[in-house]
């Protein structure tokens, strides 16, 4: 491993990094058959020595911070399987030639993400409850009721006017203006209610699952997870409500 001054576990890859065999929206079985999985391969050309060195250092840093898993001692790096794989020796595929690659098994990532928020996680639960309180506080139902009453008042005035009366056009203009305000407010209320519902959905999921999940549920993924960002040593799982957690690969 090349010694470089890099202390983190997050690496921004070079411009020539590619994703291959991407199955993020729909699961797919591997070549040769097998169980369908959400997955992707991150392919880094061997010529991108800066990225490769940083990934190797990130792996080393991750091991250093979890030495208890190796009996408190630095393991033999040649004897353990790391996320960084050699495309020339492990893949008979032109896409992997002269490259290293990392695999992300997103089905496992999703399960780990769900289980991470099910387990005692006071900080995440407190943030979720705060999200719900804040979203509800932003709802301006009182203003909506006020505008509805004004629309009713103007509509009654219009009914009592003829199209040729001197105040008809003025009242019509006021009615259209208030109606536009009400429509714009409704769009805002709809967005705010959606925010509330996304947080409530996640809260309900946590409340109804006291035990760790063992089976992948595609419906839950579509309902609760917005996107998964693949990094070199971890995946960042963003839930529909905007909160996110990191899952080590």
CSV table of C-alpha atoms in Angstrom, one decimal:
chain,number,residue,atom,x,y,z
A,1,UNK,CA,0.0,0.0,0.0
A,2,UNK,CA,1.3,3.5,-0.8
A,3,UNK,CA,1.7,5.7,2.2
A,4,UNK,CA,-0.2,9.0,1.7
A,5,UNK,CA,-1.4,11.7,4.0
A,6,UNK,CA,-5.1,10.6,4.1
A,7,UNK,CA,-6.9,10.1,7.3
A,8,UNK,CA,-10.6,9.7,6.3
A,9,UNK,CA,-12.8,6.9,5.0
A,10,UNK,CA,-14.6,8.9,2.3
A,11,UNK,CA,-13.0,9.2,-1.2
A,12,UNK,CA,-14.1,11.3,-4.1
A,13,UNK,CA,-13.2,9.4,-7.2
A,14,UNK,CA,-11.6,10.7,-10.3
A,15,UNK,CA,-13.5,11.8,-13.4
A,16,UNK,CA,-12.9,8.5,-15.2
A,17,UNK,CA,-14.6,6.4,-12.6
A,18,UNK,CA,-17.6,4.5,-14.0
A,19,UNK,CA,-20.7,2.6,-12.8
A,20,UNK,CA,-21.3,-0.8,-14.4
A,21,UNK,CA,-24.1,-3.4,-14.1
A,22,UNK,CA,-26.2,-0.8,-12.4
A,23,UNK,CA,-29.4,-2.2,-10.8
A,24,UNK,CA,-30.6,0.5,-8.4
A,25,UNK,CA,-34.3,0.9,-9.4
A,26,UNK,CA,-35.0,-2.8,-10.2
A,27,UNK,CA,-33.2,-5.9,-8.9
A,28,UNK,CA,-31.5,-8.2,-11.3
A,29,UNK,CA,-30.0,-11.7,-11.1
A,30,UNK,CA,-26.2,-12.0,-11.7
A,31,UNK,CA,-24.9,-13.5,-14.9
A,32,UNK,CA,-25.3,-17.3,-14.7
A,33,UNK,CA,-28.4,-17.1,-12.6
A,34,UNK,CA,-29.1,-16.6,-9.0
A,35,UNK,CA,-31.2,-14.5,-6.7
A,36,UNK,CA,-32.2,-11.0,-7.9
A,37,UNK,CA,-30.3,-8.2,-6.1
A,38,UNK,CA,-30.1,-4.4,-6.1
A,39,UNK,CA,-26.4,-3.8,-7.0
A,40,UNK,CA,-23.8,-1.9,-8.9
A,41,UNK,CA,-20.1,-2.0,-9.6
A,42,UNK,CA,-17.9,1.1,-9.2
A,43,UNK,CA,-15.0,0.8,-11.7
A,44,UNK,CA,-11.8,2.8,-11.2
A,45,UNK,CA,-9.0,2.7,-13.9
A,46,UNK,CA,-5.7,1.6,-12.5
A,47,UNK,CA,-4.1,4.7,-14.1
A,48,UNK,CA,-6.0,6.8,-11.5
A,49,UNK,CA,-3.4,6.2,-8.9
A,50,UNK,CA,-4.5,9.0,-6.7
A,51,UNK,CA,-8.0,7.6,-6.3
A,52,UNK,CA,-6.6,4.0,-5.8
A,53,UNK,CA,-4.1,5.2,-3.1
A,54,UNK,CA,-6.9,7.1,-1.3
A,55,UNK,CA,-9.2,4.1,-1.4
A,56,UNK,CA,-6.4,1.8,0.0
A,57,UNK,CA,-5.7,4.4,2.7
A,58,UNK,CA,-9.4,4.6,3.5
A,59,UNK,CA,-9.6,0.8,3.9
A,60,UNK,CA,-6.6,0.9,6.2
A,61,UNK,CA,-8.2,3.7,8.2
A,62,UNK,CA,-11.4,1.8,8.5
A,63,UNK,CA,-9.6,-1.3,9.8
A,64,UNK,CA,-7.6,0.8,12.2
A,65,UNK,CA,-10.8,2.2,13.7
A,66,UNK,CA,-12.2,-1.3,14.2
A,67,UNK,CA,-9.2,-3.4,15.3
A,68,UNK,CA,-11.4,-5.1,18.0
A,69,UNK,CA,-12.9,-7.1,15.1
A,70,UNK,CA,-9.4,-8.5,14.5
A,71,UNK,CA,-8.4,-9.3,18.0
A,72,UNK,CA,-6.9,-5.9,18.6
A,73,UNK,CA,-4.1,-6.4,16.1
A,74,UNK,CA,-3.5,-5.3,12.6
A,75,UNK,CA,-4.5,-8.2,10.3
A,76,UNK,CA,-2.4,-9.4,7.3
A,77,UNK,CA,-3.9,-7.4,4.5
A,78,UNK,CA,-3.2,-10.1,2.0
A,79,UNK,CA,-5.2,-12.6,4.0
A,80,UNK,CA,-8.5,-10.6,4.3
A,81,UNK,CA,-10.9,-9.6,1.6
A,82,UNK,CA,-11.2,-5.9,1.1
A,83,UNK,CA,-13.8,-4.0,-0.9
A,84,UNK,CA,-11.2,-3.0,-3.6
A,85,UNK,CA,-11.0,-5.8,-6.2
A,86,UNK,CA,-8.7,-6.4,-9.2
A,87,UNK,CA,-10.7,-6.4,-12.4
A,88,UNK,CA,-7.9,-8.1,-14.4
A,89,UNK,CA,-7.7,-11.1,-12.1
A,90,UNK,CA,-11.3,-11.4,-10.8
A,91,UNK,CA,-13.4,-10.5,-13.9
A,92,UNK,CA,-13.3,-11.9,-17.4
A,93,UNK,CA,-15.0,-8.8,-18.8
A,94,UNK,CA,-13.7,-6.1,-21.0
A,95,UNK,CA,-15.4,-3.5,-18.9
A,96,UNK,CA,-13.1,-4.3,-16.0
A,97,UNK,CA,-9.8,-4.4,-17.9
A,98,UNK,CA,-6.9,-2.4,-16.4
A,99,UNK,CA,-9.2,-1.4,-13.6
A,100,UNK,CA,-10.1,-2.0,-9.9
A,101,UNK,CA,-13.7,-2.2,-8.8
A,102,UNK,CA,-16.0,-2.2,-5.8
A,103,UNK,CA,-19.3,-4.0,-5.5
A,104,UNK,CA,-22.3,-2.6,-3.7
A,105,UNK,CA,-25.0,-5.1,-2.7
A,106,UNK,CA,-27.8,-2.7,-2.2
A,107,UNK,CA,-30.3,-5.2,-1.0
A,108,UNK,CA,-28.1,-5.8,2.0
A,109,UNK,CA,-27.5,-2.1,2.3
A,110,UNK,CA,-31.3,-1.5,2.5
A,111,UNK,CA,-31.7,-4.1,5.2
A,112,UNK,CA,-28.9,-2.7,7.3
A,113,UNK,CA,-30.3,0.8,6.9
A,114,UNK,CA,-33.7,-0.3,8.1
A,115,UNK,CA,-32.2,-2.2,11.0
A,116,UNK,CA,-30.0,0.7,12.0
A,117,UNK,CA,-33.0,2.9,12.6
A,118,UNK,CA,-35.0,0.1,14.3
A,119,UNK,CA,-32.3,-0.6,16.9
A,120,UNK,CA,-32.2,1.8,19.8
A,121,UNK,CA,-31.2,5.0,18.1
A,122,UNK,CA,-32.3,7.9,20.3
A,123,UNK,CA,-30.7,10.5,18.2
A,124,UNK,CA,-32.4,9.4,15.0
A,125,UNK,CA,-35.8,9.0,16.7
A,126,UNK,CA,-35.5,12.5,18.3
A,127,UNK,CA,-34.6,14.1,15.0
A,128,UNK,CA,-37.6,12.3,13.3
A,129,UNK,CA,-40.0,13.6,16.0
A,130,UNK,CA,-38.6,17.1,15.7
A,131,UNK,CA,-39.1,16.9,11.9
A,132,UNK,CA,-42.7,16.0,12.4
A,133,UNK,CA,-43.3,18.8,14.9
A,134,UNK,CA,-41.6,21.4,12.7
A,135,UNK,CA,-43.5,20.3,9.6
A,136,UNK,CA,-46.8,20.5,11.4
A,137,UNK,CA,-46.0,23.9,12.7
A,138,UNK,CA,-45.5,25.1,9.2
A,139,UNK,CA,-49.0,24.2,8.1
A,140,UNK,CA,-51.0,27.4,7.7
A,141,UNK,CA,-54.6,26.1,7.8
A,142,UNK,CA,-55.8,29.2,9.5
A,143,UNK,CA,-54.8,31.3,6.5
A,144,UNK,CA,-56.5,28.8,4.2
A,145,UNK,CA,-59.7,29.2,6.2
A,146,UNK,CA,-59.5,33.0,6.0
A,147,UNK,CA,-59.1,32.9,2.2
A,148,UNK,CA,-62.0,30.5,1.9
A,149,UNK,CA,-64.2,32.8,3.8
A,150,UNK,CA,-63.2,35.8,1.7
A,151,UNK,CA,-63.9,33.8,-1.5
A,152,UNK,CA,-67.4,33.0,-0.1
A,153,UNK,CA,-68.0,36.7,0.6
A,154,UNK,CA,-66.9,37.8,-2.8
A,155,UNK,CA,-68.9,35.1,-4.5
A,156,UNK,CA,-72.1,36.3,-2.7
A,157,UNK,CA,-71.4,39.8,-3.9
A,158,UNK,CA,-71.0,38.6,-7.5
A,159,UNK,CA,-74.3,36.8,-7.3
A,160,UNK,CA,-76.0,40.0,-6.3
A,161,UNK,CA,-74.4,41.9,-9.1
A,162,UNK,CA,-75.2,42.0,-12.8
A,163,UNK,CA,-72.4,41.8,-15.4
A,164,UNK,CA,-73.1,45.4,-16.4
A,165,UNK,CA,-73.0,46.9,-12.9
A,166,UNK,CA,-70.2,49.3,-12.1
A,167,UNK,CA,-68.7,47.1,-9.3
A,168,UNK,CA,-68.9,43.8,-11.2
A,169,UNK,CA,-65.5,44.0,-12.8
A,170,UNK,CA,-63.9,45.2,-9.5
A,171,UNK,CA,-65.3,42.4,-7.5
A,172,UNK,CA,-64.4,39.8,-10.2
A,173,UNK,CA,-60.8,41.1,-10.1
A,174,UNK,CA,-60.7,40.8,-6.3
A,175,UNK,CA,-62.2,37.3,-6.5
A,176,UNK,CA,-59.6,36.1,-9.0
A,177,UNK,CA,-56.8,37.6,-7.0
A,178,UNK,CA,-57.9,35.9,-3.8
A,179,UNK,CA,-58.5,32.6,-5.7
A,180,UNK,CA,-54.9,32.7,-7.0
A,181,UNK,CA,-53.6,33.3,-3.5
A,182,UNK,CA,-55.7,30.3,-2.3
A,183,UNK,CA,-54.4,28.1,-5.1
A,184,UNK,CA,-50.8,29.0,-4.3
A,185,UNK,CA,-51.4,28.4,-0.6
A,186,UNK,CA,-52.9,25.0,-1.4
A,187,UNK,CA,-49.8,24.0,-3.3
A,188,UNK,CA,-47.7,24.9,-0.3
A,189,UNK,CA,-50.0,23.0,2.1
A,190,UNK,CA,-49.8,20.0,-0.2
A,191,UNK,CA,-46.0,20.0,-0.1
A,192,UNK,CA,-46.0,20.5,3.7
A,193,UNK,CA,-48.5,17.7,4.2
A,194,UNK,CA,-46.3,15.5,2.1
A,195,UNK,CA,-43.3,16.3,4.3
A,196,UNK,CA,-45.4,15.4,7.4
A,197,UNK,CA,-46.6,12.2,5.8
A,198,UNK,CA,-43.0,11.1,4.8
A,199,UNK,CA,-41.9,11.6,8.4
A,200,UNK,CA,-44.9,9.9,9.8
A,201,UNK,CA,-44.4,6.9,7.5
A,202,UNK,CA,-40.9,6.4,8.8
A,203,UNK,CA,-42.0,6.9,12.4
A,204,UNK,CA,-44.8,4.3,11.9
A,205,UNK,CA,-42.2,1.9,10.4
A,206,UNK,CA,-40.0,2.2,13.5
A,207,UNK,CA,-42.9,1.9,15.9
A,208,UNK,CA,-44.2,-1.3,14.3
A,209,UNK,CA,-40.9,-3.1,14.0
A,210,UNK,CA,-39.3,-3.9,17.3
A,211,UNK,CA,-37.1,-6.7,15.9
A,212,UNK,CA,-34.4,-6.7,13.3
A,213,UNK,CA,-35.5,-7.4,9.7
A,214,UNK,CA,-34.1,-10.5,8.0
A,215,UNK,CA,-36.0,-10.4,4.7
A,216,UNK,CA,-35.8,-7.8,2.0
A,217,UNK,CA,-39.1,-5.9,1.3
A,218,UNK,CA,-39.2,-4.1,-2.0
A,219,UNK,CA,-42.4,-2.2,-1.0
A,220,UNK,CA,-40.7,-0.8,2.1
A,221,UNK,CA,-37.7,0.3,0.0
A,222,UNK,CA,-40.0,2.2,-2.5
A,223,UNK,CA,-42.0,3.7,0.3
A,224,UNK,CA,-39.2,4.8,2.7
A,225,UNK,CA,-36.0,5.2,0.7
A,226,UNK,CA,-35.4,8.0,-1.7
A,227,UNK,CA,-31.9,7.3,-3.0
A,228,UNK,CA,-28.7,5.4,-2.2
A,229,UNK,CA,-25.3,7.1,-2.9
A,230,UNK,CA,-22.4,4.7,-3.4
A,231,UNK,CA,-19.1,5.8,-2.0
A,232,UNK,CA,-15.9,3.7,-1.9
A,233,UNK,CA,-16.2,2.3,1.6
A,234,UNK,CA,-19.8,3.0,2.4
A,235,UNK,CA,-23.3,3.8,1.0
A,236,UNK,CA,-25.3,6.8,2.1
A,237,UNK,CA,-29.0,5.9,2.3
A,238,UNK,CA,-31.3,8.9,2.1
A,239,UNK,CA,-34.9,8.3,3.3
A,240,UNK,CA,-37.9,9.9,1.7
A,241,UNK,CA,-38.1,12.5,4.6
A,242,UNK,CA,-34.6,13.7,3.8
A,243,UNK,CA,-32.7,12.1,6.7
A,244,UNK,CA,-29.8,9.9,5.8
A,245,UNK,CA,-27.5,7.3,7.4
A,246,UNK,CA,-24.3,5.7,6.3
A,247,UNK,CA,-23.8,1.9,5.9
A,248,UNK,CA,-20.3,0.6,5.6
A,249,UNK,CA,-19.6,-1.7,2.7
